Amino acid sequence: MKRNFNDDISTPEKFVVTLELVPGREIAGQKLDKIKKIARDACDDGRITAVSITDNPGGNPALSPDGLGYEMKAQGMDVIVHFTCRDTNRVGMESRALQLAHMGMKNILALTGDYSGKGFGGRGTPVFDFDSVILTSMLSDLNMRLIKTGHSEIFRVGCAVSPFKFTEGETRVQYRKLERKVEAGSSFAITQLGYDIDKYQELLLYADEADVDIPILASLYLLGKGAAKMMNAGRVPGVHVSNTLLTKVLAEFEDGSGKRQAMERIARLGVVLKGIGYRGIHLGGIHDSFDSVAWVLDRMEEIEHNWQEYREEFQENDEHCYYMYKKPAEMGTVRPYKEKIKLKVGDNCHYLFLRTAHDWFFDKNAALAPVYKKISSSLDKSKTSWALKVFLEDPFKKLMLSCQSCGDCGIQHVGFLCPESGCPKHTRNGPCGGSSHGYCEVNEDKLCVWVRAFYRMKRYGETDELTGEFVPPRLWELKGTSSWVNFHLDRDHQADDRAA
Ligand code: SF4
């Protein structure tokens, strides 16, 4: 192989360029040939460290990145395989990871994934047995097993992060999730796509402040007319294209200079990102040939000494956007930002009530905890815990939380909201990247459960608890049993010997 992702990303002096390829539903033909040719040309060019191959993008079925990636790797191009949590449960995911290790495919981008799209016969079941943090933890665990059995080549796991969030709640929980991913074993990150340089800079400042010491690559996209419209309309989760940029792109395509301007735009943004400290760029939107990538890389070499000149072009100055830090170009002035998200009065009462109930009944250090344990044990021995569940736990929790009877309650990790009924992707360690202006990627009329949790807790200065320790996956074997009894008998995910 000409370039090796692991080596390049481990060498701080190297500016890493990766290229995203998106296979479709075909197993042969023109489209697939084009993708393979782009990978071959990228390999010959020698400036691309790895191609990354998507995993059922948009939740719709596509050729698996595993086999296609294996083929490309055999031809000399290193590969990053995207690995999402949407389509298989933990058993299927571990099996896939074993297969990838067996094939020598060691670079993984661990993602929660877009919500389910349509396959044969209609919409697929959204599995989301794990979130991306738990998936990363599983891959780290597999790495330990590989090392113990004498393997030297282990997975290099990366993650995604989106700085392009508009509200304080989304921004803060998104960044805190990045920390969790790193704690779980992520050793590089790739941003979502956006064009606001102050947001890109915000991520670097946060990473610095939070000691997130991993290389971060910034996403760049060759923005065509159709993609710009879709992204502006919010139809690509986590991606942001402003109205101003959309207008510009449409005008450029109108006067015939669209593609050239799109290439110039990513070359300019690329050098600015390099200038402010990004370790590399991740190029997307390349569907026809490698020529446009080569052009962009040549152009970057040509203009990089002048990168400061282009910075202003990418300052969106959106007064409705939350910026965590003072505006970098005008240090000393805090950007005006008026929080738009207002919770209902009932939300506060709901939070206070459940938090108090939790402190009284579900804290193992509570004065009466030994008594609850004894009661739970006796109900369990007499096989009557079902009565507690049916007559007390179920009515109460269904009313308060639309409880799904997991038997392994996780509300205490999400501001006393339910990660099962409240989040279509059942995230337990922080939000997915798909929320938009605080609202859920899937249920667009509802606040993202993590955003809601953030504002419930902010009032009491408790948001640090929201994104604290790693939350292990739920235990499916407890489904339909009493979560109250399971908690007191140390059977659920919070048992001391299970917590990471
Ligand atoms: S509730 Fe939040 S984390 Fe869950 S799917 Fe919606 S946007 Fe993603």
Short mmCIF file of C-alpha atoms and ligand atoms in Angstrom, two decimals:
data_model
loop_
_atom_site.label_atom_id
_atom_site.label_comp_id
_atom_site.label_asym_id
_atom_site.label_seq_id
_atom_site.Cartn_x
_atom_site.Cartn_y
_atom_site.Cartn_z
CA MET A 1 0.00 0.00 0.00
CA LYS A 2 1.25 3.47 -0.93
CA ARG A 3 -0.23 5.13 2.15
CA ASN A 4 -1.30 3.69 5.45
CA PHE A 5 -4.01 5.45 7.43
CA ASN A 6 -2.72 4.27 10.78
CA ASP A 7 0.78 5.59 10.05
CA ASP A 8 -0.37 8.90 8.57
CA ILE A 9 -2.86 9.71 11.31
CA SER A 10 -0.26 8.84 13.96
CA THR A 11 2.23 11.30 12.48
CA PRO A 12 1.35 14.81 13.70
CA GLU A 13 3.28 16.54 10.91
CA LYS A 14 1.20 14.85 8.21
CA PHE A 15 -1.88 16.53 6.81
CA VAL A 16 -4.24 13.65 6.14
CA VAL A 17 -6.65 13.60 3.19
CA THR A 18 -9.36 10.95 3.06
CA LEU A 19 -12.01 10.50 0.40
CA GLU A 20 -15.56 9.31 1.02
CA LEU A 21 -17.08 6.88 -1.47
CA VAL A 22 -20.76 6.02 -1.51
CA PRO A 23 -21.73 2.69 -3.11
CA GLY A 24 -25.30 2.22 -4.29
CA ARG A 25 -27.65 -0.71 -4.65
CA GLU A 26 -25.84 -2.21 -7.67
CA ILE A 27 -23.35 -5.08 -7.61
CA ALA A 28 -21.81 -4.18 -10.98
CA GLY A 29 -22.11 -1.57 -13.72
CA GLN A 30 -21.12 1.95 -14.55
CA LYS A 31 -21.67 3.56 -11.17
CA LEU A 32 -19.67 0.97 -9.30
CA ASP A 33 -16.94 1.03 -11.95
CA LYS A 34 -16.66 4.79 -11.44
CA ILE A 35 -16.25 4.37 -7.68
CA LYS A 36 -13.55 1.74 -8.17
CA LYS A 37 -11.76 3.92 -10.69
CA ILE A 38 -11.81 6.90 -8.31
CA ALA A 39 -10.19 4.66 -5.66
CA ARG A 40 -7.57 3.40 -8.15
CA ASP A 41 -6.75 6.91 -9.31
CA ALA A 42 -6.57 8.12 -5.72
CA CYS A 43 -4.09 5.36 -5.02
CA ASP A 44 -1.97 6.26 -8.05
CA ASP A 45 -2.05 9.95 -7.15
CA GLY A 46 -0.56 9.13 -3.75
CA ARG A 47 -1.97 12.11 -1.81
CA ILE A 48 -5.01 10.32 -0.42
CA THR A 49 -4.34 8.43 2.79
CA ALA A 50 -7.49 6.30 2.69
CA VAL A 51 -10.91 6.06 1.13
CA SER A 52 -13.83 5.73 3.52
CA ILE A 53 -16.83 3.72 2.40
CA THR A 54 -20.33 4.40 3.71
CA ASP A 55 -22.57 1.83 5.39
CA ASN A 56 -26.11 1.94 3.96
CA PRO A 57 -26.15 5.76 3.75
CA GLY A 58 -29.46 7.40 4.56
CA GLY A 59 -30.49 4.07 6.08
CA ASN A 60 -31.15 2.62 2.63
CA PRO A 61 -29.63 -0.66 1.41
CA ALA A 62 -26.37 -0.40 -0.51
CA LEU A 63 -23.42 -2.60 -1.36
CA SER A 64 -21.59 -3.40 1.87
CA PRO A 65 -18.38 -1.44 2.48
CA ASP A 66 -16.70 -4.56 3.86
CA GLY A 67 -16.27 -6.53 0.63
CA LEU A 68 -15.80 -3.50 -1.59
CA GLY A 69 -13.24 -2.09 0.84
CA TYR A 70 -11.41 -5.39 0.94
CA GLU A 71 -11.15 -5.32 -2.86
CA MET A 72 -9.79 -1.74 -2.82
CA LYS A 73 -7.33 -2.54 -0.07
CA ALA A 74 -6.05 -5.49 -2.06
CA GLN A 75 -5.37 -3.03 -4.89
CA GLY A 76 -3.25 -0.82 -2.64
CA MET A 77 -5.69 1.80 -1.29
CA ASP A 78 -6.16 1.89 2.46
CA VAL A 79 -9.78 1.92 3.59
CA ILE A 80 -11.90 3.21 6.47
CA VAL A 81 -15.09 1.19 6.84
CA HIS A 82 -18.17 3.00 8.17
CA PHE A 83 -19.89 0.89 10.82
CA THR A 84 -23.37 1.92 12.00
CA CYS A 85 -25.63 0.64 14.77
CA ARG A 86 -28.87 0.80 12.81
CA ASP A 87 -29.22 -2.54 11.04
CA THR A 88 -27.99 -5.28 13.36
CA ASN A 89 -28.01 -6.01 17.05
CA ARG A 90 -24.95 -6.49 19.26
CA VAL A 91 -24.53 -10.09 18.14
CA GLY A 92 -24.55 -9.13 14.45
CA MET A 93 -22.23 -6.18 15.11
CA GLU A 94 -19.67 -8.27 16.94
CA SER A 95 -19.82 -10.89 14.23
CA ARG A 96 -19.24 -8.20 11.60
CA ALA A 97 -16.31 -6.82 13.60
CA LEU A 98 -14.77 -10.29 13.81
CA GLN A 99 -15.17 -10.70 10.06
CA LEU A 100 -13.53 -7.30 9.44
CA ALA A 101 -10.63 -8.21 11.72
CA HIS A 102 -10.29 -11.51 9.91
CA MET A 103 -10.17 -9.69 6.57
CA GLY A 104 -7.56 -7.26 7.86
CA MET A 105 -9.90 -4.26 7.64
CA LYS A 106 -8.77 -2.35 10.71
CA ASN A 107 -9.90 1.24 10.21
CA ILE A 108 -13.44 1.74 11.44
CA LEU A 109 -15.61 4.85 11.60
CA ALA A 110 -18.07 3.96 14.38
CA LEU A 111 -21.39 5.74 13.93
CA THR A 112 -24.84 5.54 15.46
CA GLY A 113 -26.11 5.98 11.91
CA ASP A 114 -28.99 7.68 10.14
CA TYR A 115 -32.46 6.42 10.96
CA SER A 116 -33.82 3.44 9.00
CA GLY A 117 -34.74 3.95 5.38
CA LYS A 118 -36.58 1.69 2.96
CA GLY A 119 -35.50 -1.72 1.75
CA PHE A 120 -37.31 -4.73 0.31
CA GLY A 121 -40.94 -4.54 1.40
CA GLY A 122 -40.78 -1.14 3.10
CA ARG A 123 -39.05 0.60 6.00
CA GLY A 124 -36.54 -1.50 7.91
CA THR A 125 -36.65 -2.13 11.65
CA PRO A 126 -34.46 0.48 13.35
CA VAL A 127 -32.35 -1.76 15.59
CA PHE A 128 -30.04 0.65 17.49
CA ASP A 129 -29.19 -1.97 20.10
CA PHE A 130 -25.98 0.05 20.67
CA ASP A 131 -25.11 3.69 20.20
CA SER A 132 -21.78 4.78 18.74
CA VAL A 133 -20.13 5.08 22.17
CA ILE A 134 -21.08 1.53 23.11
CA LEU A 135 -20.01 0.27 19.67
CA THR A 136 -16.63 1.95 20.18
CA SER A 137 -16.35 0.35 23.56
CA MET A 138 -17.15 -3.07 22.05
CA LEU A 139 -14.44 -2.58 19.41
CA SER A 140 -11.97 -1.53 22.11
CA ASP A 141 -12.83 -4.67 24.02
CA LEU A 142 -12.26 -6.73 20.87
CA ASN A 143 -8.90 -4.98 20.48
CA MET A 144 -7.92 -6.15 23.96
CA ARG A 145 -8.89 -9.70 23.04
CA LEU A 146 -6.89 -9.49 19.81
CA ILE A 147 -3.84 -8.22 21.67
CA LYS A 148 -4.13 -11.00 24.25
CA THR A 149 -4.16 -13.60 21.51
CA GLY A 150 -0.99 -12.24 19.97
CA HIS A 151 -2.36 -9.99 17.18
CA SER A 152 -0.40 -6.83 16.64
CA GLU A 153 -2.77 -5.21 14.15
CA ILE A 154 -5.85 -4.00 15.92
CA PHE A 155 -8.78 -1.76 15.07
CA ARG A 156 -8.24 1.97 14.79
CA VAL A 157 -11.65 3.36 15.66
CA GLY A 158 -12.80 6.84 14.77
CA CYS A 159 -15.98 8.79 15.37
CA ALA A 160 -18.05 11.61 13.94
CA VAL A 161 -18.73 14.95 15.59
CA SER A 162 -20.91 17.84 14.52
CA PRO A 163 -20.01 21.40 15.49
CA PHE A 164 -22.88 22.67 13.32
CA LYS A 165 -25.46 22.94 16.05
CA PHE A 166 -27.52 26.03 16.64
CA THR A 167 -28.60 25.88 20.25
CA GLU A 168 -26.57 25.77 23.43
CA GLY A 169 -28.07 22.46 24.52
CA GLU A 170 -27.29 20.65 21.27
CA THR A 171 -23.79 22.08 21.06
CA ARG A 172 -22.80 21.17 24.58
CA VAL A 173 -24.21 17.64 24.62
CA GLN A 174 -22.70 16.98 21.18
CA TYR A 175 -19.21 17.98 22.35
CA ARG A 176 -19.52 16.11 25.60
CA LYS A 177 -20.42 13.02 23.60
CA LEU A 178 -17.17 13.44 21.69
CA GLU A 179 -15.37 13.15 25.01
CA ARG A 180 -17.26 9.96 25.76
CA LYS A 181 -16.31 8.53 22.40
CA VAL A 182 -12.67 9.25 23.08
CA GLU A 183 -12.94 7.74 26.56
CA ALA A 184 -14.43 4.63 24.93
CA GLY A 185 -11.53 4.30 22.49
CA SER A 186 -12.01 6.64 19.51
CA SER A 187 -8.62 7.76 18.28
CA PHE A 188 -9.62 10.10 15.48
CA ALA A 189 -12.70 12.14 14.58
CA ILE A 190 -14.29 13.37 11.38
CA THR A 191 -16.65 16.34 11.50
CA GLN A 192 -20.06 16.55 9.94
CA LEU A 193 -20.35 18.91 7.01
CA GLY A 194 -20.80 22.65 7.35
CA TYR A 195 -19.29 25.88 6.09
CA ASP A 196 -19.01 28.12 9.15
CA ILE A 197 -15.35 28.51 10.08
CA ASP A 198 -16.18 29.85 13.55
CA LYS A 199 -18.03 26.63 14.30
CA TYR A 200 -15.08 24.62 13.01
CA GLN A 201 -12.82 26.66 15.26
CA GLU A 202 -15.18 26.22 18.19
CA LEU A 203 -14.68 22.46 17.99
CA LEU A 204 -10.90 22.81 18.10
CA LEU A 205 -11.11 25.21 21.04
CA TYR A 206 -13.39 22.84 22.89
CA ALA A 207 -11.18 19.83 22.16
CA ASP A 208 -8.23 21.76 23.52
CA GLU A 209 -10.08 22.83 26.64
CA ALA A 210 -11.42 19.33 27.29
CA ASP A 211 -8.07 17.61 26.58
CA VAL A 212 -9.53 15.72 23.65
CA ASP A 213 -6.17 14.97 22.15
CA ILE A 214 -7.03 13.14 18.95
CA PRO A 215 -6.56 14.15 15.31
CA ILE A 216 -9.69 15.77 13.87
CA LEU A 217 -10.41 15.81 10.15
CA ALA A 218 -12.89 18.30 8.70
CA SER A 219 -15.47 17.27 6.12
CA LEU A 220 -15.53 19.07 2.80
CA TYR A 221 -18.08 18.43 0.09
CA LEU A 222 -18.16 19.22 -3.59
CA LEU A 223 -21.47 21.00 -3.41
CA GLY A 224 -23.71 20.56 -6.42
CA LYS A 225 -27.11 22.23 -6.93
CA GLY A 226 -29.19 19.25 -5.84
CA ALA A 227 -27.09 18.46 -2.77
CA ALA A 228 -27.09 22.12 -1.70
CA LYS A 229 -30.90 22.23 -1.88
CA MET A 230 -31.28 19.00 0.09
CA MET A 231 -28.78 20.04 2.74
CA ASN A 232 -30.34 23.48 3.08
CA ALA A 233 -33.76 21.88 3.53
CA GLY A 234 -32.35 19.76 6.39
CA ARG A 235 -32.79 16.51 4.47
CA VAL A 236 -29.26 15.30 5.23
CA PRO A 237 -29.12 14.77 9.00
CA GLY A 238 -26.48 16.81 10.83
CA VAL A 239 -25.36 18.77 7.75
CA HIS A 240 -25.82 22.52 7.44
CA VAL A 241 -25.94 24.67 4.31
CA SER A 242 -27.09 28.23 5.00
CA ASN A 243 -29.59 30.17 2.89
CA THR A 244 -26.82 32.54 1.81
CA LEU A 245 -24.64 29.69 0.59
CA LEU A 246 -27.56 28.04 -1.20
CA THR A 247 -28.35 31.27 -3.06
CA LYS A 248 -24.71 31.60 -4.07
CA VAL A 249 -24.45 27.99 -5.27
CA LEU A 250 -27.66 28.28 -7.31
CA ALA A 251 -26.43 31.49 -8.95
CA GLU A 252 -23.09 29.87 -9.79
CA PHE A 253 -24.78 26.94 -11.49
CA GLU A 254 -27.07 29.33 -13.29
CA ASP A 255 -24.11 31.17 -14.87
CA GLY A 256 -22.32 27.92 -15.74
CA SER A 257 -19.45 28.26 -13.25
CA GLY A 258 -21.02 25.98 -10.62
CA LYS A 259 -18.61 23.06 -10.55
CA ARG A 260 -15.49 25.17 -10.80
CA GLN A 261 -16.69 27.43 -7.98
CA ALA A 262 -17.55 24.40 -5.86
CA MET A 263 -14.00 23.09 -6.27
CA GLU A 264 -12.50 26.51 -5.54
CA ARG A 265 -14.70 26.77 -2.44
CA ILE A 266 -13.48 23.50 -0.95
CA ALA A 267 -9.86 24.29 -1.82
CA ARG A 268 -10.16 27.62 0.03
CA LEU A 269 -12.00 26.12 2.98
CA GLY A 270 -9.45 23.29 3.03
CA VAL A 271 -6.50 25.65 3.43
CA VAL A 272 -8.28 27.70 6.08
CA LEU A 273 -9.03 24.51 8.04
CA LYS A 274 -5.42 23.44 7.72
CA GLY A 275 -4.37 26.91 8.85
CA ILE A 276 -6.49 26.88 12.00
CA GLY A 277 -5.18 23.48 13.04
CA TYR A 278 -7.23 20.66 11.55
CA ARG A 279 -5.15 17.53 11.07
CA GLY A 280 -6.71 16.77 7.73
CA ILE A 281 -9.73 16.90 5.47
CA HIS A 282 -12.32 14.34 4.52
CA LEU A 283 -13.58 14.94 0.98
CA GLY A 284 -17.06 13.96 -0.15
CA GLY A 285 -19.44 14.54 -3.03
CA ILE A 286 -16.99 13.15 -5.60
CA HIS A 287 -19.07 10.98 -7.90
CA ASP A 288 -17.59 11.25 -11.39
CA SER A 289 -13.83 11.14 -11.37
CA PHE A 290 -10.74 11.76 -9.30
CA ASP A 291 -9.81 14.76 -11.47
CA SER A 292 -11.77 17.19 -9.31
CA VAL A 293 -10.02 15.90 -6.17
CA ALA A 294 -6.62 16.28 -7.83
CA TRP A 295 -7.58 19.82 -8.88
CA VAL A 296 -8.62 20.72 -5.32
CA LEU A 297 -5.40 19.31 -3.84
CA ASP A 298 -3.26 21.14 -6.44
CA ARG A 299 -5.12 24.35 -5.75
CA MET A 300 -4.68 23.94 -2.00
CA GLU A 301 -0.94 23.65 -2.48
CA GLU A 302 -1.02 26.82 -4.58
CA ILE A 303 -2.96 29.00 -2.12
CA GLU A 304 -2.20 27.64 1.31
CA HIS A 305 0.39 30.30 2.14
CA ASN A 306 -2.41 32.85 1.86
CA TRP A 307 -4.98 30.96 3.91
CA GLN A 308 -5.87 33.89 6.21
CA GLU A 309 -7.19 35.80 3.19
CA TYR A 310 -9.99 33.31 2.70
CA ARG A 311 -11.11 32.94 6.26
CA GLU A 312 -13.71 35.71 6.18
CA GLU A 313 -15.54 34.06 3.26
CA PHE A 314 -16.52 31.26 5.61
CA GLN A 315 -17.78 33.33 8.52
CA GLU A 316 -21.53 32.94 8.54
CA ASN A 317 -22.18 35.37 11.40
CA ASP A 318 -25.57 33.84 12.03
CA GLU A 319 -27.13 35.75 14.88
CA HIS A 320 -29.48 32.87 15.61
CA CYS A 321 -26.62 30.46 16.17
CA TYR A 322 -25.07 29.69 19.54
CA TYR A 323 -21.28 30.02 19.67
CA MET A 324 -19.62 28.59 22.74
CA TYR A 325 -16.68 30.94 22.57
CA LYS A 326 -16.27 34.60 21.88
CA LYS A 327 -16.11 35.39 18.23
CA PRO A 328 -12.52 34.55 17.28
CA ALA A 329 -12.14 37.50 14.91
CA GLU A 330 -13.28 39.99 17.53
CA MET A 331 -12.04 38.57 20.77
CA GLY A 332 -13.68 40.34 23.64
CA THR A 333 -17.20 40.55 22.27
CA VAL A 334 -19.60 37.78 23.06
CA ARG A 335 -21.89 37.11 20.15
CA PRO A 336 -25.48 38.01 20.79
CA TYR A 337 -27.55 34.89 21.12
CA LYS A 338 -31.04 34.52 22.46
CA GLU A 339 -31.96 30.99 23.43
CA LYS A 340 -35.04 29.99 21.52
CA ILE A 341 -35.77 26.74 23.26
CA LYS A 342 -38.31 27.07 26.04
CA LEU A 343 -39.47 24.05 27.97
CA LYS A 344 -43.04 23.70 29.15
CA VAL A 345 -43.71 24.40 32.85
CA GLY A 346 -44.69 20.75 33.28
CA ASP A 347 -41.21 19.70 32.22
CA ASN A 348 -39.68 21.26 35.29
CA CYS A 349 -42.19 19.58 37.65
CA HIS A 350 -41.68 16.26 35.87
CA TYR A 351 -37.92 16.54 36.32
CA LEU A 352 -38.07 17.58 39.97
CA PHE A 353 -40.56 14.87 40.85
CA LEU A 354 -38.61 12.06 39.18
CA ARG A 355 -35.29 13.30 40.48
CA THR A 356 -36.65 13.34 44.05
CA ALA A 357 -38.18 9.86 43.63
CA HIS A 358 -34.86 8.64 42.29
CA ASP A 359 -32.94 10.08 45.25
CA TRP A 360 -35.32 8.46 47.73
CA PHE A 361 -35.82 5.08 46.16
CA PHE A 362 -33.06 4.38 43.63
CA ASP A 363 -29.86 5.59 45.16
CA LYS A 364 -27.80 2.76 46.63
CA ASN A 365 -26.43 5.17 49.23
CA ALA A 366 -29.91 6.22 50.41
CA ALA A 367 -30.70 5.52 54.07
CA LEU A 368 -33.45 3.07 53.18
CA ALA A 369 -31.57 1.28 50.39
CA PRO A 370 -30.96 -1.88 52.51
CA VAL A 371 -34.70 -2.04 53.22
CA TYR A 372 -35.56 -1.81 49.50
CA LYS A 373 -33.06 -4.54 48.81
CA LYS A 374 -34.68 -6.81 51.40
CA ILE A 375 -38.17 -6.16 50.02
CA SER A 376 -36.93 -6.82 46.46
CA SER A 377 -35.25 -10.02 47.52
CA SER A 378 -38.33 -11.31 49.27
CA LEU A 379 -40.58 -10.43 46.28
CA ASP A 380 -38.11 -12.18 44.03
CA LYS A 381 -37.91 -15.33 46.15
CA SER A 382 -41.68 -15.59 46.44
CA LYS A 383 -41.95 -14.96 42.67
CA THR A 384 -44.35 -12.07 43.26
CA SER A 385 -42.26 -9.23 41.81
CA TRP A 386 -44.61 -9.31 38.81
CA ALA A 387 -47.37 -7.92 41.07
CA LEU A 388 -45.22 -4.91 41.97
CA LYS A 389 -44.56 -4.40 38.29
CA VAL A 390 -48.13 -4.78 37.08
CA PHE A 391 -49.90 -2.85 39.82
CA LEU A 392 -47.43 -0.12 40.66
CA GLU A 393 -44.36 0.19 38.43
CA ASP A 394 -46.06 -0.14 35.04
CA PRO A 395 -48.96 2.30 35.61
CA PHE A 396 -46.64 4.87 37.14
CA LYS A 397 -43.88 4.65 34.54
CA LYS A 398 -46.17 4.36 31.56
CA LEU A 399 -47.93 7.52 32.64
CA MET A 400 -44.75 9.45 33.44
CA LEU A 401 -42.37 8.13 30.78
CA SER A 402 -44.25 6.06 28.18
CA CYS A 403 -42.24 3.18 29.65
CA GLN A 404 -41.37 0.31 27.33
CA SER A 405 -40.88 -2.25 30.14
CA CYS A 406 -37.19 -2.83 29.49
CA GLY A 407 -36.62 -4.05 33.01
CA ASP A 408 -33.33 -2.11 32.89
CA CYS A 409 -34.18 1.53 33.37
CA GLY A 410 -31.90 4.22 31.94
CA ILE A 411 -33.86 7.41 32.72
CA GLN A 412 -31.32 8.64 35.27
CA HIS A 413 -28.76 9.05 32.47
CA VAL A 414 -31.02 11.28 30.34
CA GLY A 415 -32.37 13.86 32.77
CA PHE A 416 -35.15 11.47 33.83
CA LEU A 417 -36.45 11.04 30.32
CA CYS A 418 -36.63 7.63 28.68
CA PRO A 419 -33.93 6.79 26.11
CA GLU A 420 -36.21 4.05 24.72
CA SER A 421 -39.53 5.86 24.26
CA GLY A 422 -37.97 9.33 23.98
CA CYS A 423 -35.20 8.66 21.44
CA PRO A 424 -35.90 6.77 18.22
CA LYS A 425 -32.26 5.61 18.20
CA HIS A 426 -32.24 4.66 21.90
CA THR A 427 -29.04 6.58 22.55
CA ARG A 428 -27.70 6.22 26.10
CA ASN A 429 -24.44 8.15 25.92
CA GLY A 430 -25.42 11.42 24.28
CA PRO A 431 -27.23 12.56 21.17
CA CYS A 432 -26.79 11.36 17.62
CA GLY A 433 -25.56 14.00 15.20
CA GLY A 434 -28.88 14.40 13.42
CA SER A 435 -30.75 16.97 15.50
CA SER A 436 -31.57 20.26 13.85
CA HIS A 437 -32.10 23.51 15.79
CA GLY A 438 -32.72 21.37 18.87
CA TYR A 439 -35.31 19.14 17.23
CA CYS A 440 -35.10 15.40 16.64
CA GLU A 441 -33.84 14.03 13.33
CA VAL A 442 -36.68 11.50 13.26
CA ASN A 443 -39.59 13.14 15.08
CA GLU A 444 -39.08 16.61 13.71
CA ASP A 445 -41.82 18.18 15.82
CA LYS A 446 -40.22 17.03 19.07
CA LEU A 447 -37.15 18.32 20.86
CA CYS A 448 -34.24 15.91 20.84
CA VAL A 449 -34.45 14.05 24.14
CA TRP A 450 -30.90 15.17 25.04
CA VAL A 451 -31.67 18.81 24.34
CA ARG A 452 -34.75 18.57 26.51
CA ALA A 453 -32.72 16.88 29.25
CA PHE A 454 -30.05 19.58 29.00
CA TYR A 455 -32.47 22.45 29.58
CA ARG A 456 -34.28 20.58 32.37
CA MET A 457 -30.96 20.22 34.20
CA LYS A 458 -29.42 23.56 33.28
CA ARG A 459 -31.77 25.39 35.60
CA TYR A 460 -30.24 23.46 38.53
CA GLY A 461 -26.63 23.55 37.34
CA GLU A 462 -26.70 19.79 36.88
CA THR A 463 -25.81 19.38 33.23
CA ASP A 464 -22.46 17.77 34.06
CA GLU A 465 -24.37 14.76 35.41
CA LEU A 466 -26.13 14.43 32.07
CA THR A 467 -22.97 13.49 30.28
CA GLY A 468 -21.00 11.81 33.01
CA GLU A 469 -19.77 8.24 33.02
CA PHE A 470 -20.02 5.69 30.23
CA VAL A 471 -23.47 4.07 30.20
CA PRO A 472 -23.34 0.36 29.33
CA PRO A 473 -25.92 -1.17 26.98
CA ARG A 474 -29.26 -2.29 28.34
CA LEU A 475 -29.67 -5.94 29.23
CA TRP A 476 -32.26 -7.42 26.94
CA GLU A 477 -32.65 -10.49 29.12
CA LEU A 478 -34.44 -8.26 31.67
CA LYS A 479 -37.20 -7.17 29.26
CA GLY A 480 -40.65 -7.44 30.84
CA THR A 481 -39.35 -7.78 34.41
CA SER A 482 -39.43 -5.21 37.22
CA SER A 483 -36.68 -2.65 36.76
CA TRP A 484 -37.13 -1.58 40.40
CA VAL A 485 -36.40 -5.08 41.69
CA ASN A 486 -33.59 -5.55 39.17
CA PHE A 487 -31.96 -2.33 40.35
CA HIS A 488 -32.01 -3.28 44.02
CA LEU A 489 -30.81 -6.82 43.33
CA ASP A 490 -27.88 -5.56 41.20
CA ARG A 491 -29.10 -7.23 38.06
CA ASP A 492 -29.30 -4.27 35.73
CA HIS A 493 -26.67 -2.32 33.77
CA GLN A 494 -25.80 -0.31 36.85
CA ALA A 495 -24.55 -3.27 38.88
CA ASP A 496 -21.07 -2.46 40.18
CA ASP A 497 -19.40 -5.25 38.24
CA ARG A 498 -20.95 -4.06 34.95
CA ALA A 499 -20.28 -0.34 35.06
CA ALA A 500 -17.21 0.51 33.01
S1 SF4 B 1 -33.94 12.16 20.11
FE1 SF4 B 1 -31.97 13.17 19.65
S2 SF4 B 1 -30.47 11.52 19.78
FE2 SF4 B 1 -32.47 10.53 19.57
S3 SF4 B 1 -32.76 10.23 17.35
FE3 SF4 B 1 -33.69 12.19 17.87
S4 SF4 B 1 -32.05 13.70 17.46
FE4 SF4 B 1 -31.07 11.69 17.61
#
